Structure formats: structure tokens, C-alpha cells
GROMACS .gro file of N, CA and C in nm:
model
  531
    1UNK      N    1   0.085  -0.118   0.001
    1UNK     CA    2   0.002  -0.002   0.000
    1UNK      C    3   0.091   0.124  -0.001
    2UNK      N    4   0.053   0.227  -0.075
    2UNK     CA    5   0.131   0.348  -0.086
    2UNK      C    6   0.078   0.452   0.013
    3UNK      N    7   0.172   0.530   0.070
    3UNK     CA    8   0.131   0.642   0.154
    3UNK      C    9   0.119   0.766   0.068
    4UNK      N   10   0.094   0.875   0.131
    4UNK     CA   11   0.075   1.002   0.052
    4UNK      C   12   0.195   1.042  -0.031
    5UNK      N   13   0.312   0.992   0.007
    5UNK     CA   14   0.432   1.027  -0.070
    5UNK      C   15   0.446   0.938  -0.192
    6UNK      N   16   0.364   0.834  -0.201
    6UNK     CA   17   0.367   0.744  -0.314
    6UNK      C   18   0.456   0.621  -0.285
    7UNK      N   19   0.523   0.618  -0.169
    7UNK     CA   20   0.607   0.505  -0.135
    7UNK      C   21   0.520   0.389  -0.090
    8UNK      N   22   0.563   0.266  -0.125
    8UNK     CA   23   0.492   0.146  -0.083
    8UNK      C   24   0.531   0.108   0.059
    9UNK      N   25   0.435   0.065   0.133
    9UNK     CA   26   0.458   0.017   0.271
    9UNK      C   27   0.385  -0.120   0.274
   10UNK      N   28   0.460  -0.234   0.260
   10UNK     CA   29   0.395  -0.362   0.256
   10UNK      C   30   0.324  -0.398   0.384
   11UNK      N   31   0.363  -0.341   0.497
   11UNK     CA   32   0.297  -0.376   0.622
   11UNK      C   33   0.171  -0.296   0.647
   12UNK      N   34   0.148  -0.198   0.566
   12UNK     CA   35   0.030  -0.112   0.589
   12UNK      C   36  -0.096  -0.189   0.563
   13UNK      N   37  -0.200  -0.156   0.637
   13UNK     CA   38  -0.329  -0.222   0.628
   13UNK      C   39  -0.433  -0.114   0.583
   14UNK      N   40  -0.505  -0.152   0.480
   14UNK     CA   41  -0.610  -0.057   0.434
   14UNK      C   42  -0.727  -0.063   0.530
   15UNK      N   43  -0.761   0.053   0.586
   15UNK     CA   44  -0.870   0.062   0.680
   15UNK      C   45  -0.971   0.164   0.624
   16UNK      N   46  -1.097   0.126   0.611
   16UNK     CA   47  -1.195   0.223   0.564
   16UNK      C   48  -1.208   0.337   0.661
   17UNK      N   49  -1.224   0.457   0.608
   17UNK     CA   50  -1.232   0.575   0.694
   17UNK      C   51  -1.378   0.623   0.701
   18UNK      N   52  -1.426   0.638   0.823
   18UNK     CA   53  -1.561   0.694   0.843
   18UNK      C   54  -1.539   0.842   0.857
   19UNK      N   55  -1.573   0.922   0.751
   19UNK     CA   56  -1.542   1.063   0.747
   19UNK      C   57  -1.611   1.140   0.858
   20UNK      N   58  -1.732   1.096   0.900
   20UNK     CA   59  -1.804   1.169   1.008
   20UNK      C   60  -1.726   1.150   1.137
   21UNK      N   61  -1.676   1.030   1.166
   21UNK     CA   62  -1.601   1.007   1.286
   21UNK      C   63  -1.469   1.083   1.284
   22UNK      N   64  -1.406   1.087   1.164
   22UNK     CA   65  -1.282   1.160   1.155
   22UNK      C   66  -1.303   1.309   1.176
   23UNK      N   67  -1.404   1.365   1.115
   23UNK     CA   68  -1.433   1.506   1.132
   23UNK      C   69  -1.468   1.534   1.279
   24UNK      N   70  -1.541   1.447   1.345
   24UNK     CA   71  -1.573   1.462   1.483
   24UNK      C   72  -1.450   1.462   1.573
   25UNK      N   73  -1.354   1.376   1.541
   25UNK     CA   74  -1.227   1.371   1.617
   25UNK      C   75  -1.148   1.498   1.596
   26UNK      N   76  -1.145   1.546   1.472
   26UNK     CA   77  -1.070   1.669   1.445
   26UNK      C   78  -1.141   1.787   1.512
   27UNK      N   79  -1.273   1.782   1.519
   27UNK     CA   80  -1.349   1.894   1.585
   27UNK      C   81  -1.310   1.900   1.730
   28UNK      N   82  -1.285   1.789   1.797
   28UNK     CA   83  -1.251   1.786   1.937
   28UNK      C   84  -1.112   1.840   1.962
   29UNK      N   85  -1.023   1.834   1.864
   29UNK     CA   86  -0.885   1.871   1.885
   29UNK      C   87  -0.868   2.015   1.935
   30UNK      N   88  -0.936   2.114   1.885
   30UNK     CA   89  -0.916   2.254   1.938
   30UNK      C   90  -0.950   2.265   2.086
   31UNK      N   91  -1.034   2.174   2.141
   31UNK     CA   92  -1.061   2.181   2.280
   31UNK      C   93  -0.936   2.141   2.362
   32UNK      N   94  -0.853   2.059   2.303
   32UNK     CA   95  -0.730   2.015   2.371
   32UNK      C   96  -0.615   2.113   2.355
   33UNK      N   97  -0.610   2.182   2.243
   33UNK     CA   98  -0.494   2.271   2.217
   33UNK      C   99  -0.534   2.419   2.208
   34UNK      N  100  -0.658   2.447   2.230
   34UNK     CA  101  -0.705   2.585   2.222
   34UNK      C  102  -0.765   2.616   2.085
   35UNK      N  103  -0.870   2.690   2.084
   35UNK     CA  104  -0.940   2.725   1.960
   35UNK      C  105  -0.859   2.829   1.885
   36UNK      N  106  -0.884   2.832   1.754
   36UNK     CA  107  -0.816   2.932   1.666
   36UNK      C  108  -0.864   3.071   1.713
   37UNK      N  109  -0.780   3.171   1.693
   37UNK     CA  110  -0.810   3.308   1.740
   37UNK      C  111  -0.946   3.363   1.699
   38UNK      N  112  -0.979   3.347   1.571
   38UNK     CA  113  -1.109   3.397   1.523
   38UNK      C  114  -1.163   3.307   1.415
   39UNK      N  115  -1.251   3.216   1.455
   39UNK     CA  116  -1.308   3.124   1.365
   39UNK      C  117  -1.439   3.168   1.299
   40UNK      N  118  -1.492   3.282   1.344
   40UNK     CA  119  -1.620   3.333   1.298
   40UNK      C  120  -1.623   3.355   1.144
   41UNK      N  121  -1.521   3.416   1.086
   41UNK     CA  122  -1.527   3.438   0.942
   41UNK      C  123  -1.529   3.306   0.864
   42UNK      N  124  -1.450   3.206   0.910
   42UNK     CA  125  -1.449   3.077   0.843
   42UNK      C  126  -1.583   3.008   0.856
   43UNK      N  127  -1.641   3.012   0.973
   43UNK     CA  128  -1.772   2.955   0.995
   43UNK      C  129  -1.876   3.022   0.905
   44UNK      N  130  -1.867   3.149   0.892
   44UNK     CA  131  -1.964   3.225   0.805
   44UNK      C  132  -1.952   3.176   0.659
   45UNK      N  133  -1.831   3.159   0.611
   45UNK     CA  134  -1.813   3.112   0.475
   45UNK      C  135  -1.862   2.974   0.453
   46UNK      N  136  -1.832   2.881   0.549
   46UNK     CA  137  -1.880   2.746   0.536
   46UNK      C  138  -2.035   2.737   0.538
   47UNK      N  139  -2.097   2.818   0.621
   47UNK     CA  140  -2.242   2.825   0.624
   47UNK      C  141  -2.302   2.889   0.499
   48UNK      N  142  -2.236   2.995   0.451
   48UNK     CA  143  -2.286   3.067   0.332
   48UNK      C  144  -2.279   2.979   0.208
   49UNK      N  145  -2.180   2.885   0.203
   49UNK     CA  146  -2.171   2.792   0.089
   49UNK      C  147  -2.303   2.717   0.076
   50UNK      N  148  -2.352   2.660   0.185
   50UNK     CA  149  -2.479   2.580   0.186
   50UNK      C  150  -2.597   2.675   0.163
   51UNK      N  151  -2.599   2.787   0.232
   51UNK     CA  152  -2.710   2.875   0.226
   51UNK      C  153  -2.738   2.934   0.084
   52UNK      N  154  -2.625   2.977   0.017
   52UNK     CA  155  -2.642   3.040  -0.118
   52UNK      C  156  -2.687   2.931  -0.217
   53UNK      N  157  -2.634   2.812  -0.204
   53UNK     CA  158  -2.678   2.704  -0.298
   53UNK      C  159  -2.825   2.667  -0.271
   54UNK      N  160  -2.863   2.658  -0.147
   54UNK     CA  161  -3.001   2.625  -0.117
   54UNK      C  162  -3.095   2.731  -0.165
   55UNK      N  163  -3.053   2.856  -0.165
   55UNK     CA  164  -3.134   2.968  -0.217
   55UNK      C  165  -3.123   2.979  -0.369
   56UNK      N  166  -3.037   2.899  -0.428
   56UNK     CA  167  -3.018   2.902  -0.574
   56UNK      C  168  -2.964   3.039  -0.618
   57UNK      N  169  -2.886   3.104  -0.533
   57UNK     CA  170  -2.836   3.237  -0.558
   57UNK      C  171  -2.691   3.223  -0.606
   58UNK      N  172  -2.674   3.204  -0.738
   58UNK     CA  173  -2.543   3.182  -0.792
   58UNK      C  174  -2.452   3.308  -0.783
   59UNK      N  175  -2.511   3.427  -0.788
   59UNK     CA  176  -2.430   3.547  -0.772
   59UNK      C  177  -2.368   3.553  -0.633
   60UNK      N  178  -2.447   3.525  -0.531
   60UNK     CA  179  -2.393   3.524  -0.393
   60UNK      C  180  -2.294   3.411  -0.375
   61UNK      N  181  -2.323   3.295  -0.438
   61UNK     CA  182  -2.234   3.182  -0.430
   61UNK      C  183  -2.100   3.217  -0.494
   62UNK      N  184  -2.104   3.277  -0.612
   62UNK     CA  185  -1.980   3.318  -0.682
   62UNK      C  186  -1.898   3.417  -0.598
   63UNK      N  187  -1.969   3.504  -0.525
   63UNK     CA  188  -1.898   3.604  -0.441
   63UNK      C  189  -1.818   3.542  -0.325
   64UNK      N  190  -1.840   3.412  -0.297
   64UNK     CA  191  -1.768   3.346  -0.193
   64UNK      C  192  -1.623   3.311  -0.234
   65UNK      N  193  -1.599   3.313  -0.366
   65UNK     CA  194  -1.471   3.266  -0.421
   65UNK      C  195  -1.381   3.380  -0.468
   66UNK      N  196  -1.256   3.371  -0.436
   66UNK     CA  197  -1.157   3.470  -0.486
   66UNK      C  198  -1.136   3.456  -0.636
   67UNK      N  199  -1.101   3.565  -0.701
   67UNK     CA  200  -1.078   3.557  -0.848
   67UNK      C  201  -0.973   3.457  -0.888
   68UNK      N  202  -0.872   3.430  -0.795
   68UNK     CA  203  -0.768   3.332  -0.825
   68UNK      C  204  -0.791   3.196  -0.757
   69UNK      N  205  -0.918   3.164  -0.733
   69UNK     CA  206  -0.958   3.039  -0.672
   69UNK      C  207  -0.903   2.919  -0.750
   70UNK      N  208  -0.854   2.818  -0.675
   70UNK     CA  209  -0.803   2.696  -0.732
   70UNK      C  210  -0.875   2.578  -0.670
   71UNK      N  211  -0.934   2.489  -0.755
   71UNK     CA  212  -0.993   2.365  -0.707
   71UNK      C  213  -0.896   2.250  -0.728
   72UNK      N  214  -0.854   2.186  -0.623
   72UNK     CA  215  -0.762   2.079  -0.632
   72UNK      C  216  -0.834   1.944  -0.646
   73UNK      N  217  -0.969   1.946  -0.641
   73UNK     CA  218  -1.044   1.818  -0.653
   73UNK      C  219  -1.042   1.777  -0.803
   74UNK      N  220  -1.013   1.652  -0.822
   74UNK     CA  221  -1.018   1.592  -0.955
   74UNK      C  222  -1.109   1.469  -0.952
   75UNK      N  223  -1.231   1.482  -0.999
   75UNK     CA  224  -1.325   1.370  -0.995
   75UNK      C  225  -1.431   1.389  -1.103
   76UNK      N  226  -1.516   1.293  -1.112
   76UNK     CA  227  -1.624   1.302  -1.207
   76UNK      C  228  -1.717   1.422  -1.177
   77UNK      N  229  -1.721   1.463  -1.050
   77UNK     CA  230  -1.807   1.572  -1.010
   77UNK      C  231  -1.748   1.711  -1.042
   78UNK      N  232  -1.616   1.713  -1.068
   78UNK     CA  233  -1.552   1.843  -1.092
   78UNK      C  234  -1.523   1.859  -1.242
   79UNK      N  235  -1.561   1.972  -1.294
   79UNK     CA  236  -1.528   2.002  -1.436
   79UNK      C  237  -1.378   2.013  -1.455
   80UNK      N  238  -1.331   1.962  -1.566
   80UNK     CA  239  -1.187   1.984  -1.595
   80UNK      C  240  -1.164   2.131  -1.630
   81UNK      N  241  -1.044   2.182  -1.601
   81UNK     CA  242  -1.017   2.318  -1.631
   81UNK      C  243  -1.033   2.345  -1.783
   82UNK      N  244  -1.099   2.451  -1.817
   82UNK     CA  245  -1.117   2.489  -1.960
   82UNK      C  246  -1.029   2.613  -1.992
   83UNK      N  247  -0.971   2.613  -2.109
   83UNK     CA  248  -0.885   2.732  -2.148
   83UNK      C  249  -0.964   2.862  -2.132
   84UNK      N  250  -0.902   2.957  -2.068
   84UNK     CA  251  -0.966   3.087  -2.056
   84UNK      C  252  -1.074   3.101  -1.950
   85UNK      N  253  -1.105   2.989  -1.880
   85UNK     CA  254  -1.210   2.995  -1.778
   85UNK      C  255  -1.144   2.994  -1.640
   86UNK      N  256  -1.180   3.088  -1.553
   86UNK     CA  257  -1.119   3.094  -1.420
   86UNK      C  258  -1.174   2.983  -1.331
   87UNK      N  259  -1.097   2.951  -1.225
   87UNK     CA  260  -1.146   2.849  -1.131
   87UNK      C  261  -1.280   2.885  -1.074
   88UNK      N  262  -1.301   3.017  -1.048
   88UNK     CA  263  -1.430   3.058  -0.991
   88UNK      C  264  -1.543   3.034  -1.095
   89UNK      N  265  -1.521   3.066  -1.219
   89UNK     CA  266  -1.621   3.046  -1.326
   89UNK      C  267  -1.651   2.897  -1.341
   90UNK      N  268  -1.549   2.813  -1.329
   90UNK     CA  269  -1.569   2.666  -1.341
   90UNK      C  270  -1.656   2.615  -1.227
   91UNK      N  271  -1.628   2.657  -1.105
   91UNK     CA  272  -1.707   2.607  -0.988
   91UNK      C  273  -1.849   2.657  -0.995
   92UNK      N  274  -1.871   2.779  -1.039
   92UNK     CA  275  -2.007   2.832  -1.054
   92UNK      C  276  -2.083   2.755  -1.163
   93UNK      N  277  -2.018   2.724  -1.276
   93UNK     CA  278  -2.079   2.645  -1.381
   93UNK      C  279  -2.114   2.506  -1.333
   94UNK      N  280  -2.028   2.445  -1.254
   94UNK     CA  281  -2.055   2.311  -1.199
   94UNK      C  282  -2.185   2.314  -1.117
   95UNK      N  283  -2.194   2.413  -1.030
   95UNK     CA  284  -2.315   2.418  -0.944
   95UNK      C  285  -2.436   2.467  -1.017
   96UNK      N  286  -2.419   2.545  -1.122
   96UNK     CA  287  -2.532   2.584  -1.207
   96UNK      C  288  -2.587   2.459  -1.274
   97UNK      N  289  -2.499   2.373  -1.322
   97UNK     CA  290  -2.545   2.244  -1.382
   97UNK      C  291  -2.617   2.158  -1.277
   98UNK      N  292  -2.564   2.156  -1.155
   98UNK     CA  293  -2.628   2.075  -1.051
   98UNK      C  294  -2.768   2.135  -1.014
   99UNK      N  295  -2.778   2.269  -1.009
   99UNK     CA  296  -2.912   2.325  -0.984
   99UNK      C  297  -3.011   2.306  -1.098
  100UNK      N  298  -2.961   2.303  -1.221
  100UNK     CA  299  -3.057   2.276  -1.333
  100UNK      C  300  -3.104   2.132  -1.326
  101UNK      N  301  -3.018   2.037  -1.287
  101UNK     CA  302  -3.051   1.896  -1.282
  101UNK      C  303  -3.137   1.866  -1.160
  102UNK      N  304  -3.116   1.941  -1.053
  102UNK     CA  305  -3.189   1.919  -0.925
  102UNK      C  306  -3.254   2.053  -0.888
  103UNK      N  307  -3.362   2.092  -0.952
  103UNK     CA  308  -3.417   2.229  -0.932
  103UNK      C  309  -3.468   2.258  -0.791
  104UNK      N  310  -3.489   2.153  -0.713
  104UNK     CA  311  -3.531   2.175  -0.571
  104UNK      C  312  -3.420   2.143  -0.474
  105UNK      N  313  -3.295   2.156  -0.522
  105UNK     CA  314  -3.178   2.122  -0.437
  105UNK      C  315  -3.174   2.203  -0.312
  106UNK      N  316  -3.146   2.132  -0.202
  106UNK     CA  317  -3.114   2.197  -0.077
  106UNK      C  318  -2.977   2.142  -0.032
  107UNK      N  319  -2.899   2.225   0.034
  107UNK     CA  320  -2.770   2.188   0.084
  107UNK      C  321  -2.774   2.222   0.234
  108UNK      N  322  -2.737   2.126   0.314
  108UNK     CA  323  -2.732   2.149   0.459
  108UNK      C  324  -2.590   2.117   0.508
  109UNK      N  325  -2.552   2.187   0.615
  109UNK     CA  326  -2.427   2.160   0.681
  109UNK      C  327  -2.446   2.044   0.778
  110UNK      N  328  -2.369   1.938   0.754
  110UNK     CA  329  -2.376   1.822   0.845
  110UNK      C  330  -2.279   1.843   0.960
  111UNK      N  331  -2.164   1.892   0.926
  111UNK     CA  332  -2.055   1.913   1.027
  111UNK      C  333  -1.965   2.024   0.975
  112UNK      N  334  -1.923   2.116   1.064
  112UNK     CA  335  -1.841   2.230   1.020
  112UNK      C  336  -1.725   2.245   1.116
  113UNK      N  337  -1.604   2.256   1.062
  113UNK     CA  338  -1.486   2.275   1.142
  113UNK      C  339  -1.412   2.402   1.098
  114UNK      N  340  -1.446   2.519   1.158
  114UNK     CA  341  -1.382   2.642   1.120
  114UNK      C  342  -1.240   2.650   1.184
  115UNK      N  343  -1.149   2.719   1.115
  115UNK     CA  344  -1.018   2.743   1.165
  115UNK      C  345  -0.976   2.887   1.136
  116UNK      N  346  -0.855   2.921   1.169
  116UNK     CA  347  -0.808   3.058   1.147
  116UNK      C  348  -0.800   3.094   1.002
  117UNK      N  349  -0.760   3.000   0.916
  117UNK     CA  350  -0.741   3.032   0.776
  117UNK      C  351  -0.821   2.942   0.683
  118UNK      N  352  -0.918   2.872   0.736
  118UNK     CA  353  -0.995   2.787   0.649
  118UNK      C  354  -1.108   2.718   0.725
  119UNK      N  355  -1.184   2.636   0.649
  119UNK     CA  356  -1.293   2.564   0.712
  119UNK      C  357  -1.306   2.430   0.638
  120UNK      N  358  -1.336   2.326   0.718
  120UNK     CA  359  -1.368   2.195   0.661
  120UNK      C  360  -1.513   2.169   0.692
  121UNK      N  361  -1.581   2.108   0.598
  121UNK     CA  362  -1.725   2.084   0.619
  121UNK      C  363  -1.772   1.958   0.549
  122UNK      N  364  -1.873   1.897   0.610
  122UNK     CA  365  -1.945   1.790   0.543
  122UNK      C  366  -2.081   1.845   0.511
  123UNK      N  367  -2.120   1.836   0.378
  123UNK     CA  368  -2.248   1.891   0.333
  123UNK      C  369  -2.335   1.777   0.286
  124UNK      N  370  -2.468   1.796   0.299
  124UNK     CA  371  -2.564   1.701   0.249
  124UNK      C  372  -2.645   1.770   0.143
  125UNK      N  373  -2.653   1.705   0.020
  125UNK     CA  374  -2.726   1.761  -0.093
  125UNK      C  375  -2.849   1.673  -0.111
  126UNK      N  376  -2.968   1.734  -0.128
  126UNK     CA  377  -3.089   1.665  -0.147
  126UNK      C  378  -3.172   1.735  -0.250
  127UNK      N  379  -3.224   1.657  -0.353
  127UNK     CA  380  -3.307   1.718  -0.454
  127UNK      C  381  -3.358   1.611  -0.546
  128UNK      N  382  -3.454   1.648  -0.627
  128UNK     CA  383  -3.518   1.556  -0.724
  128UNK      C  384  -3.451   1.579  -0.861
  129UNK      N  385  -3.405   1.467  -0.918
  129UNK     CA  386  -3.335   1.477  -1.048
  129UNK      C  387  -3.434   1.498  -1.159
  130UNK      N  388  -3.448   1.617  -1.207
  130UNK     CA  389  -3.536   1.656  -1.317
  130UNK      C  390  -3.463   1.681  -1.448
  131UNK      N  391  -3.330   1.677  -1.444
  131UNK     CA  392  -3.253   1.699  -1.567
  131UNK      C  393  -3.131   1.609  -1.564
  132UNK      N  394  -3.055   1.605  -1.671
  132UNK     CA  395  -2.936   1.526  -1.683
  132UNK      C  396  -2.834   1.565  -1.579
  133UNK      N  397  -2.778   1.464  -1.515
  133UNK     CA  398  -2.676   1.490  -1.412
  133UNK      C  399  -2.573   1.376  -1.412
  134UNK      N  400  -2.450   1.414  -1.411
  134UNK     CA  401  -2.337   1.317  -1.413
  134UNK      C  402  -2.352   1.220  -1.531
  135UNK      N  403  -2.400   1.266  -1.643
  135UNK     CA  404  -2.418   1.184  -1.758
  135UNK      C  405  -2.542   1.094  -1.763
  136UNK      N  406  -2.627   1.109  -1.661
  136UNK     CA  407  -2.746   1.027  -1.651
  136UNK      C  408  -2.870   1.114  -1.683
  137UNK      N  409  -2.959   1.060  -1.765
  137UNK     CA  410  -3.079   1.137  -1.795
  137UNK      C  411  -3.170   1.151  -1.671
  138UNK      N  412  -3.263   1.245  -1.679
  138UNK     CA  413  -3.353   1.269  -1.566
  138UNK      C  414  -3.426   1.142  -1.526
  139UNK      N  415  -3.437   1.120  -1.398
  139UNK     CA  416  -3.499   1.000  -1.345
  139UNK      C  417  -3.627   1.033  -1.265
  140UNK      N  418  -3.637   1.155  -1.217
  140UNK     CA  419  -3.749   1.191  -1.126
  140UNK      C  420  -3.727   1.138  -0.988
  141UNK      N  421  -3.611   1.080  -0.963
  141UNK     CA  422  -3.582   1.024  -0.829
  141UNK      C  423  -3.530   1.132  -0.736
  142UNK      N  424  -3.562   1.116  -0.611
  142UNK     CA  425  -3.508   1.204  -0.503
  142UNK      C  426  -3.368   1.150  -0.470
  143UNK      N  427  -3.271   1.240  -0.479
  143UNK     CA  428  -3.129   1.204  -0.447
  143UNK      C  429  -3.086   1.261  -0.322
  144UNK      N  430  -2.999   1.192  -0.248
  144UNK     CA  431  -2.932   1.241  -0.130
  144UNK      C  432  -2.790   1.196  -0.138
  145UNK      N  433  -2.696   1.292  -0.138
  145UNK     CA  434  -2.555   1.256  -0.138
  145UNK      C  435  -2.479   1.359  -0.061
  146UNK      N  436  -2.353   1.332  -0.037
  146UNK     CA  437  -2.275   1.421   0.053
  146UNK      C  438  -2.144   1.464  -0.014
  147UNK      N  439  -2.084   1.562   0.044
  147UNK     CA  440  -1.946   1.600   0.007
  147UNK      C  441  -1.876   1.632   0.132
  148UNK      N  442  -1.742   1.618   0.128
  148UNK     CA  443  -1.654   1.660   0.233
  148UNK      C  444  -1.557   1.757   0.174
  149UNK      N  445  -1.553   1.878   0.222
  149UNK     CA  446  -1.476   1.984   0.154
  149UNK      C  447  -1.388   2.057   0.254
  150UNK      N  448  -1.271   2.094   0.208
  150UNK     CA  449  -1.176   2.177   0.282
  150UNK      C  450  -1.152   2.299   0.202
  151UNK      N  451  -1.178   2.416   0.262
  151UNK     CA  452  -1.158   2.541   0.194
  151UNK      C  453  -1.048   2.621   0.265
  152UNK      N  454  -0.950   2.673   0.191
  152UNK     CA  455  -0.852   2.767   0.246
  152UNK      C  456  -0.908   2.907   0.213
  153UNK      N  457  -0.902   2.995   0.312
  153UNK     CA  458  -0.958   3.129   0.296
  153UNK      C  459  -0.848   3.235   0.301
  154UNK      N  460  -0.877   3.342   0.230
  154UNK     CA  461  -0.788   3.461   0.236
  154UNK      C  462  -0.880   3.582   0.224
  155UNK      N  463  -0.878   3.670   0.320
  155UNK     CA  464  -0.966   3.786   0.316
  155UNK      C  465  -1.111   3.755   0.313
  156UNK      N  466  -1.150   3.642   0.378
  156UNK     CA  467  -1.286   3.607   0.384
  156UNK      C  468  -1.342   3.538   0.259
  157UNK      N  469  -1.251   3.505   0.158
  157UNK     CA  470  -1.293   3.442   0.036
  157UNK      C  471  -1.220   3.306   0.024
  158UNK      N  472  -1.288   3.215  -0.046
  158UNK     CA  473  -1.231   3.081  -0.069
  158UNK      C  474  -1.127   3.096  -0.179
  159UNK      N  475  -1.003   3.055  -0.148
  159UNK     CA  476  -0.894   3.063  -0.247
  159UNK      C  477  -0.849   2.925  -0.294
  160UNK      N  478  -0.875   2.821  -0.213
  160UNK     CA  479  -0.838   2.688  -0.252
  160UNK      C  480  -0.941   2.587  -0.197
  161UNK      N  481  -0.958   2.477  -0.266
  161UNK     CA  482  -1.052   2.372  -0.226
  161UNK      C  483  -0.992   2.233  -0.249
  162UNK      N  484  -1.008   2.150  -0.150
  162UNK     CA  485  -0.979   2.007  -0.164
  162UNK      C  486  -1.103   1.935  -0.115
  163UNK      N  487  -1.146   1.830  -0.180
  163UNK     CA  488  -1.264   1.766  -0.131
  163UNK      C  489  -1.297   1.641  -0.211
  164UNK      N  490  -1.407   1.580  -0.163
  164UNK     CA  491  -1.457   1.462  -0.235
  164UNK      C  492  -1.609   1.466  -0.224
  165UNK      N  493  -1.671   1.418  -0.329
  165UNK     CA  494  -1.815   1.415  -0.338
  165UNK      C  495  -1.857   1.273  -0.353
  166UNK      N  496  -1.971   1.237  -0.302
  166UNK     CA  497  -2.024   1.098  -0.310
  166UNK      C  498  -2.085   1.078  -0.449
  167UNK      N  499  -2.004   1.090  -0.552
  167UNK     CA  500  -2.051   1.073  -0.689
  167UNK      C  501  -2.105   0.934  -0.713
  168UNK      N  502  -2.034   0.833  -0.659
  168UNK     CA  503  -2.076   0.694  -0.677
  168UNK      C  504  -2.218   0.672  -0.611
  169UNK      N  505  -2.238   0.734  -0.496
  169UNK     CA  506  -2.369   0.721  -0.431
  169UNK      C  507  -2.480   0.787  -0.511
  170UNK      N  508  -2.450   0.903  -0.570
  170UNK     CA  509  -2.549   0.973  -0.651
  170UNK      C  510  -2.581   0.889  -0.774
  171UNK      N  511  -2.478   0.834  -0.837
  171UNK     CA  512  -2.501   0.756  -0.956
  171UNK      C  513  -2.576   0.625  -0.924
  172UNK      N  514  -2.550   0.562  -0.814
  172UNK     CA  515  -2.622   0.442  -0.776
  172UNK      C  516  -2.774   0.474  -0.754
  173UNK      N  517  -2.803   0.587  -0.695
  173UNK     CA  518  -2.942   0.625  -0.674
  173UNK      C  519  -3.013   0.651  -0.810
  174UNK      N  520  -2.940   0.713  -0.901
  174UNK     CA  521  -2.999   0.740  -1.032
  174UNK      C  522  -3.023   0.611  -1.108
  175UNK      N  523  -2.936   0.511  -1.094
  175UNK     CA  524  -2.947   0.388  -1.168
  175UNK      C  525  -3.032   0.282  -1.099
  176UNK      N  526  -3.074   0.307  -0.977
  176UNK     CA  527  -3.153   0.206  -0.900
  176UNK      C  528  -3.287   0.183  -0.968
  177UNK      N  529  -3.336   0.065  -0.944
  177UNK     CA  530  -3.477   0.045  -0.982
  177UNK      C  531  -3.499  -0.032  -1.101
   0.00000   0.00000   0.00000
């Protein structure tokens, strides 16, 4: 098994990670070492991410991202970089597609971990698939899937993102039946 450096470690054991338990453990850590000096701005951004998407307010959603925003997520849920398109424009287009496919989409914060220069969050997405999504035609099915996101902030704006989305779970729900 390879570690994050890419080196193989034959004695390593693959253990499935329960992200909710991991986030909960990380959330308890500041109690042991002291909370970050001012977590309120990070908390506000993490909550605004869900609130603006639930309100389908793409202008307010776009305003959360810095002009030089970089998305480090590479998955079926993330658009590949397009020539001449900023990272902010790409993320707004991704969520515009999601809102078209799931016109009653709501996003809720499942768990939020604010810090001095960023925020980690687990979000729950729920909506009825009325349009094509992830290459699947409209099914009329109610979908529920999650994402786990880490945002680095600068000046109250999201400048970098690392995360994962439950794309496989969403696809399984669309293909069920």
C-alpha cells in the first residue's frame, strides 16, 4: 500500500475511513490545544456555501470565491479546467449544472470545522433529479448525497478547495430500480 508520498509500505493495512467520525475527532482537537483566534469568518463562509446554494443564488455563491480560486479536486463531479475559464467560473458552472438537474436542491451543513485560515465541512445535498446529471438522464428520483470539503480562505474568500463528493452514491441512486 502506498502512503501520501507514493512510497509502498507492505505492512500497511487498508482501513476504511468513516469521514463523520474523523471530522468529529478533528473537531474535538481545538478543545485540547485551544481554539483558533477567530473562527467566525471561516464559519460564516462554510455556512454561506450551503445557504447560497439552497437559495439558488449563484451570484452570492460566486462572491464566496476569490478571483484566483483553485480547485484541487479531480473527480467526475468536478469540471476539468477549460482554457480561458477561471477557477471561480468553473465552480459556478458546476453548481449551475447541479441546480438545473436538481431544481429543488437543498444543501445543509452536516458538520463544520472552522479554523483561522480555512474551514472543513461535510455537506448533504438533497433534490429531485429533473434533468441530466453526471451523464445520467432525468429519473425523477429524489437524491441524497454528501461531500466533504476543505476550503482555504484569504480575506474572507475561498482561495483553494480540496474535497470529495459521493458521486458513486448519487450515480447508484439514479441507476436504481
